[in-house]
Amino acid sequence: MKVLLLGGTGEARELAGVLVGGGVEVVSSLAGRTSDARVPVGEVRVGGFGGVEGLASWLREHPVDAVVDATHPFAASITANAFAATREVGTPLLVLRRPGWVPDPDDNWHWVDTTSAAAELLAGLGTRAFLTIGRQGLEAFAGTGLWTLARCVDPPEPRPTWCALILARGPFMLADEETILRDHDIDVLVTKDSGGPATAAKLTAARRLAIPVILIHRPPLPAGLEVVETVEEAVQWVMRASHSPST
């Protein structure tokens, strides 16, 4: 059994470890957008495939029994390319997506569909913003006129002059998140609905400090995809695929 695992997330690393430990040959593909990325066990390739045709060509040259897309919930283009390429080649595809966050009754959340919509809503909710959306999409907030703090794993290029930067990688602790919000007098938080526990502490900190949160909806998945939410479910799917007559 050989699996191409589109990774970069904690779930992808966990899944690679379980599969390799169970005797499955795993090739993990990392986009290479983050420096010093955490490397999973098994074979690793870094860099994009070159769109749908590039991935389809790779699958023909390196046949695998299945593809598991365990990329970030906002990696929409990778998922769309994987869906189209696997359909073209005839390789089974599973998407592993951790559940999104669910608001607590005391949360003050405002949902939007895009970073541009978040920037438009921002000025009506506060004057000192904390952006935790990663480096992509930051420029949408450059014209808000608000004092802004942005947290990224790697610095944006070119480095913005209109906001202060924190370079850090999760997981983040609740006490540290509260300290950031208090020390910088943050009164509005902007984030993506990434889900998972590694970066959820900021939402708890915002709730405790009665700070409103703007959450950006996940991009929709292509219709017809098979999706699971846990590593355990993904392992079960791979095991079933290994016994399928078509593999």
PDB file of N, CA and C in Angstrom, residues 71-130:
ATOM      1  N   THR A  71      -4.283  18.938   4.061  1.00  0.00           N
ATOM      2  CA  THR A  71      -3.753  20.292   4.082  1.00  0.00           C
ATOM      3  C   THR A  71      -4.619  21.187   4.966  1.00  0.00           C
ATOM      4  N   HIS A  72      -4.206  22.440   5.103  1.00  0.00           N
ATOM      5  CA  HIS A  72      -4.923  23.411   5.925  1.00  0.00           C
ATOM      6  C   HIS A  72      -6.318  23.643   5.359  1.00  0.00           C
ATOM      7  N   PRO A  73      -7.316  23.862   6.221  1.00  0.00           N
ATOM      8  CA  PRO A  73      -8.674  24.092   5.727  1.00  0.00           C
ATOM      9  C   PRO A  73      -8.801  25.250   4.741  1.00  0.00           C
ATOM     10  N   PHE A  74      -7.822  26.158   4.709  1.00  0.00           N
ATOM     11  CA  PHE A  74      -7.879  27.288   3.780  1.00  0.00           C
ATOM     12  C   PHE A  74      -6.998  27.092   2.548  1.00  0.00           C
ATOM     13  N   ALA A  75      -6.443  25.895   2.386  1.00  0.00           N
ATOM     14  CA  ALA A  75      -5.632  25.600   1.196  1.00  0.00           C
ATOM     15  C   ALA A  75      -6.549  25.151   0.057  1.00  0.00           C
ATOM     16  N   ALA A  76      -7.435  26.042  -0.353  1.00  0.00           N
ATOM     17  CA  ALA A  76      -8.499  25.681  -1.288  1.00  0.00           C
ATOM     18  C   ALA A  76      -7.964  25.262  -2.645  1.00  0.00           C
ATOM     19  N   SER A  77      -6.943  25.941  -3.134  1.00  0.00           N
ATOM     20  CA  SER A  77      -6.447  25.614  -4.473  1.00  0.00           C
ATOM     21  C   SER A  77      -5.802  24.229  -4.503  1.00  0.00           C
ATOM     22  N   ILE A  78      -5.109  23.850  -3.432  1.00  0.00           N
ATOM     23  CA  ILE A  78      -4.500  22.515  -3.379  1.00  0.00           C
ATOM     24  C   ILE A  78      -5.589  21.446  -3.405  1.00  0.00           C
ATOM     25  N   THR A  79      -6.635  21.649  -2.628  1.00  0.00           N
ATOM     26  CA  THR A  79      -7.719  20.674  -2.586  1.00  0.00           C
ATOM     27  C   THR A  79      -8.424  20.574  -3.936  1.00  0.00           C
ATOM     28  N   ALA A  80      -8.673  21.705  -4.558  1.00  0.00           N
ATOM     29  CA  ALA A  80      -9.332  21.691  -5.871  1.00  0.00           C
ATOM     30  C   ALA A  80      -8.471  20.973  -6.905  1.00  0.00           C
ATOM     31  N   ASN A  81      -7.169  21.229  -6.865  1.00  0.00           N
ATOM     32  CA  ASN A  81      -6.263  20.556  -7.802  1.00  0.00           C
ATOM     33  C   ASN A  81      -6.217  19.053  -7.551  1.00  0.00           C
ATOM     34  N   ALA A  82      -6.176  18.667  -6.276  1.00  0.00           N
ATOM     35  CA  ALA A  82      -6.148  17.242  -5.946  1.00  0.00           C
ATOM     36  C   ALA A  82      -7.426  16.550  -6.406  1.00  0.00           C
ATOM     37  N   PHE A  83      -8.557  17.208  -6.227  1.00  0.00           N
ATOM     38  CA  PHE A  83      -9.835  16.640  -6.646  1.00  0.00           C
ATOM     39  C   PHE A  83      -9.854  16.404  -8.154  1.00  0.00           C
ATOM     40  N   ALA A  84      -9.433  17.417  -8.922  1.00  0.00           N
ATOM     41  CA  ALA A  84      -9.458  17.296 -10.373  1.00  0.00           C
ATOM     42  C   ALA A  84      -8.437  16.277 -10.873  1.00  0.00           C
ATOM     43  N   ALA A  85      -7.226  16.293 -10.308  1.00  0.00           N
ATOM     44  CA  ALA A  85      -6.162  15.400 -10.786  1.00  0.00           C
ATOM     45  C   ALA A  85      -6.472  13.941 -10.481  1.00  0.00           C
ATOM     46  N   THR A  86      -6.971  13.662  -9.283  1.00  0.00           N
ATOM     47  CA  THR A  86      -7.265  12.268  -8.939  1.00  0.00           C
ATOM     48  C   THR A  86      -8.439  11.731  -9.752  1.00  0.00           C
ATOM     49  N   ARG A  87      -9.385  12.594 -10.071  1.00  0.00           N
ATOM     50  CA  ARG A  87     -10.489  12.152 -10.931  1.00  0.00           C
ATOM     51  C   ARG A  87      -9.975  11.837 -12.337  1.00  0.00           C
ATOM     52  N   GLU A  88      -9.028  12.654 -12.800  1.00  0.00           N
ATOM     53  CA  GLU A  88      -8.471  12.429 -14.134  1.00  0.00           C
ATOM     54  C   GLU A  88      -7.700  11.115 -14.197  1.00  0.00           C
ATOM     55  N   VAL A  89      -6.950  10.811 -13.143  1.00  0.00           N
ATOM     56  CA  VAL A  89      -6.103   9.619 -13.136  1.00  0.00           C
ATOM     57  C   VAL A  89      -6.862   8.386 -12.633  1.00  0.00           C
ATOM     58  N   GLY A  90      -7.890   8.599 -11.831  1.00  0.00           N
ATOM     59  CA  GLY A  90      -8.640   7.481 -11.275  1.00  0.00           C
ATOM     60  C   GLY A  90      -8.123   6.986  -9.943  1.00  0.00           C
ATOM     61  N   THR A  91      -7.434   7.860  -9.201  1.00  0.00           N
ATOM     62  CA  THR A  91      -6.904   7.490  -7.891  1.00  0.00           C
ATOM     63  C   THR A  91      -7.889   7.905  -6.798  1.00  0.00           C
ATOM     64  N   PRO A  92      -8.199   7.029  -5.840  1.00  0.00           N
ATOM     65  CA  PRO A  92      -9.101   7.410  -4.742  1.00  0.00           C
ATOM     66  C   PRO A  92      -8.542   8.584  -3.939  1.00  0.00           C
ATOM     67  N   LEU A  93      -9.428   9.492  -3.537  1.00  0.00           N
ATOM     68  CA  LEU A  93      -9.032  10.691  -2.788  1.00  0.00           C
ATOM     69  C   LEU A  93      -9.888  10.823  -1.538  1.00  0.00           C
ATOM     70  N   LEU A  94      -9.218  11.111  -0.416  1.00  0.00           N
ATOM     71  CA  LEU A  94      -9.895  11.431   0.834  1.00  0.00           C
ATOM     72  C   LEU A  94      -9.401  12.783   1.317  1.00  0.00           C
ATOM     73  N   VAL A  95     -10.311  13.583   1.854  1.00  0.00           N
ATOM     74  CA  VAL A  95      -9.931  14.854   2.480  1.00  0.00           C
ATOM     75  C   VAL A  95     -10.080  14.715   3.989  1.00  0.00           C
ATOM     76  N   LEU A  96      -9.011  15.009   4.703  1.00  0.00           N
ATOM     77  CA  LEU A  96      -9.022  15.016   6.172  1.00  0.00           C
ATOM     78  C   LEU A  96      -9.055  16.473   6.624  1.00  0.00           C
ATOM     79  N   ARG A  97     -10.164  16.893   7.224  1.00  0.00           N
ATOM     80  CA  ARG A  97     -10.333  18.266   7.700  1.00  0.00           C
ATOM     81  C   ARG A  97     -10.806  18.248   9.145  1.00  0.00           C
ATOM     82  N   ARG A  98     -10.016  18.839  10.023  1.00  0.00           N
ATOM     83  CA  ARG A  98     -10.468  18.941  11.411  1.00  0.00           C
ATOM     84  C   ARG A  98     -11.710  19.838  11.475  1.00  0.00           C
ATOM     85  N   PRO A  99     -12.579  19.612  12.460  1.00  0.00           N
ATOM     86  CA  PRO A  99     -13.801  20.427  12.571  1.00  0.00           C
ATOM     87  C   PRO A  99     -13.473  21.897  12.815  1.00  0.00           C
ATOM     88  N   GLY A 100     -14.371  22.753  12.367  1.00  0.00           N
ATOM     89  CA  GLY A 100     -14.226  24.178  12.653  1.00  0.00           C
ATOM     90  C   GLY A 100     -14.579  24.483  14.099  1.00  0.00           C
ATOM     91  N   TRP A 101     -14.314  25.711  14.512  1.00  0.00           N
ATOM     92  CA  TRP A 101     -14.614  26.122  15.881  1.00  0.00           C
ATOM     93  C   TRP A 101     -16.106  26.400  16.062  1.00  0.00           C
ATOM     94  N   VAL A 102     -16.579  26.163  17.274  1.00  0.00           N
ATOM     95  CA  VAL A 102     -17.980  26.399  17.621  1.00  0.00           C
ATOM     96  C   VAL A 102     -18.024  27.457  18.717  1.00  0.00           C
ATOM     97  N   PRO A 103     -18.839  28.495  18.560  1.00  0.00           N
ATOM     98  CA  PRO A 103     -18.843  29.571  19.564  1.00  0.00           C
ATOM     99  C   PRO A 103     -19.438  29.139  20.892  1.00  0.00           C
ATOM    100  N   ASP A 104     -18.886  29.712  21.939  1.00  0.00           N
ATOM    101  CA  ASP A 104     -19.431  29.598  23.279  1.00  0.00           C
ATOM    102  C   ASP A 104     -20.557  30.642  23.418  1.00  0.00           C
ATOM    103  N   PRO A 105     -21.534  30.408  24.291  1.00  0.00           N
ATOM    104  CA  PRO A 105     -22.596  31.418  24.454  1.00  0.00           C
ATOM    105  C   PRO A 105     -22.081  32.814  24.802  1.00  0.00           C
ATOM    106  N   ASP A 106     -20.914  32.915  25.426  1.00  0.00           N
ATOM    107  CA  ASP A 106     -20.380  34.221  25.809  1.00  0.00           C
ATOM    108  C   ASP A 106     -19.494  34.844  24.736  1.00  0.00           C
ATOM    109  N   ASP A 107     -19.309  34.163  23.623  1.00  0.00           N
ATOM    110  CA  ASP A 107     -18.480  34.715  22.555  1.00  0.00           C
ATOM    111  C   ASP A 107     -19.229  35.792  21.782  1.00  0.00           C
ATOM    112  N   ASN A 108     -18.464  36.742  21.265  1.00  0.00           N
ATOM    113  CA  ASN A 108     -19.003  37.795  20.401  1.00  0.00           C
ATOM    114  C   ASN A 108     -18.325  37.656  19.044  1.00  0.00           C
ATOM    115  N   TRP A 109     -18.844  36.732  18.244  1.00  0.00           N
ATOM    116  CA  TRP A 109     -18.230  36.408  16.963  1.00  0.00           C
ATOM    117  C   TRP A 109     -19.013  37.037  15.818  1.00  0.00           C
ATOM    118  N   HIS A 110     -18.257  37.466  14.802  1.00  0.00           N
ATOM    119  CA  HIS A 110     -18.837  38.056  13.598  1.00  0.00           C
ATOM    120  C   HIS A 110     -18.254  37.307  12.398  1.00  0.00           C
ATOM    121  N   TRP A 111     -19.103  36.613  11.642  1.00  0.00           N
ATOM    122  CA  TRP A 111     -18.639  35.776  10.546  1.00  0.00           C
ATOM    123  C   TRP A 111     -18.633  36.539   9.226  1.00  0.00           C
ATOM    124  N   VAL A 112     -17.564  36.347   8.448  1.00  0.00           N
ATOM    125  CA  VAL A 112     -17.459  36.921   7.109  1.00  0.00           C
ATOM    126  C   VAL A 112     -16.895  35.851   6.177  1.00  0.00           C
ATOM    127  N   ASP A 113     -16.980  36.099   4.869  1.00  0.00           N
ATOM    128  CA  ASP A 113     -16.528  35.105   3.890  1.00  0.00           C
ATOM    129  C   ASP A 113     -15.119  35.354   3.371  1.00  0.00           C
ATOM    130  N   THR A 114     -14.618  36.588   3.467  1.00  0.00           N
ATOM    131  CA  THR A 114     -13.319  36.929   2.871  1.00  0.00           C
ATOM    132  C   THR A 114     -12.535  37.859   3.774  1.00  0.00           C
ATOM    133  N   THR A 115     -11.225  37.956   3.498  1.00  0.00           N
ATOM    134  CA  THR A 115     -10.395  38.905   4.246  1.00  0.00           C
ATOM    135  C   THR A 115     -10.827  40.343   3.961  1.00  0.00           C
ATOM    136  N   SER A 116     -11.256  40.614   2.740  1.00  0.00           N
ATOM    137  CA  SER A 116     -11.717  41.970   2.408  1.00  0.00           C
ATOM    138  C   SER A 116     -12.944  42.345   3.233  1.00  0.00           C
ATOM    139  N   ALA A 117     -13.856  41.395   3.386  1.00  0.00           N
ATOM    140  CA  ALA A 117     -15.045  41.651   4.198  1.00  0.00           C
ATOM    141  C   ALA A 117     -14.668  41.853   5.660  1.00  0.00           C
ATOM    142  N   ALA A 118     -13.672  41.113   6.135  1.00  0.00           N
ATOM    143  CA  ALA A 118     -13.204  41.294   7.512  1.00  0.00           C
ATOM    144  C   ALA A 118     -12.630  42.693   7.703  1.00  0.00           C
ATOM    145  N   ALA A 119     -11.861  43.166   6.730  1.00  0.00           N
ATOM    146  CA  ALA A 119     -11.268  44.501   6.819  1.00  0.00           C
ATOM    147  C   ALA A 119     -12.348  45.577   6.825  1.00  0.00           C
ATOM    148  N   GLU A 120     -13.389  45.381   6.050  1.00  0.00           N
ATOM    149  CA  GLU A 120     -14.475  46.360   6.005  1.00  0.00           C
ATOM    150  C   GLU A 120     -15.226  46.416   7.325  1.00  0.00           C
ATOM    151  N   LEU A 121     -15.384  45.283   7.971  1.00  0.00           N
ATOM    152  CA  LEU A 121     -16.122  45.215   9.228  1.00  0.00           C
ATOM    153  C   LEU A 121     -15.309  45.715  10.418  1.00  0.00           C
ATOM    154  N   LEU A 122     -13.997  45.675  10.287  1.00  0.00           N
ATOM    155  CA  LEU A 122     -13.081  45.904  11.406  1.00  0.00           C
ATOM    156  C   LEU A 122     -13.301  47.232  12.111  1.00  0.00           C
ATOM    157  N   ALA A 123     -13.371  48.316  11.347  1.00  0.00           N
ATOM    158  CA  ALA A 123     -13.434  49.649  11.948  1.00  0.00           C
ATOM    159  C   ALA A 123     -14.677  49.845  12.806  1.00  0.00           C
ATOM    160  N   GLY A 124     -15.726  49.087  12.539  1.00  0.00           N
ATOM    161  CA  GLY A 124     -16.940  49.232  13.321  1.00  0.00           C
ATOM    162  C   GLY A 124     -16.909  48.483  14.638  1.00  0.00           C
ATOM    163  N   LEU A 125     -15.849  47.720  14.875  1.00  0.00           N
ATOM    164  CA  LEU A 125     -15.790  46.893  16.077  1.00  0.00           C
ATOM    165  C   LEU A 125     -14.688  47.287  17.050  1.00  0.00           C
ATOM    166  N   GLY A 126     -13.682  48.004  16.594  1.00  0.00           N
ATOM    167  CA  GLY A 126     -12.580  48.348  17.486  1.00  0.00           C
ATOM    168  C   GLY A 126     -11.617  49.331  16.858  1.00  0.00           C
ATOM    169  N   THR A 127     -10.554  49.638  17.618  1.00  0.00           N
ATOM    170  CA  THR A 127      -9.543  50.595  17.141  1.00  0.00           C
ATOM    171  C   THR A 127      -8.133  50.007  17.161  1.00  0.00           C
ATOM    172  N   ARG A 128      -7.960  48.863  17.848  1.00  0.00           N
ATOM    173  CA  ARG A 128      -6.653  48.209  17.923  1.00  0.00           C
ATOM    174  C   ARG A 128      -6.855  46.723  17.625  1.00  0.00           C
ATOM    175  N   ALA A 129      -6.362  46.300  16.465  1.00  0.00           N
ATOM    176  CA  ALA A 129      -6.686  44.978  15.935  1.00  0.00           C
ATOM    177  C   ALA A 129      -5.518  44.016  16.063  1.00  0.00           C
ATOM    178  N   PHE A 130      -5.855  42.747  16.290  1.00  0.00           N
ATOM    179  CA  PHE A 130      -4.887  41.658  16.302  1.00  0.00           C
ATOM    180  C   PHE A 130      -5.279  40.709  15.179  1.00  0.00           C
TER     181      PHE A 130
END
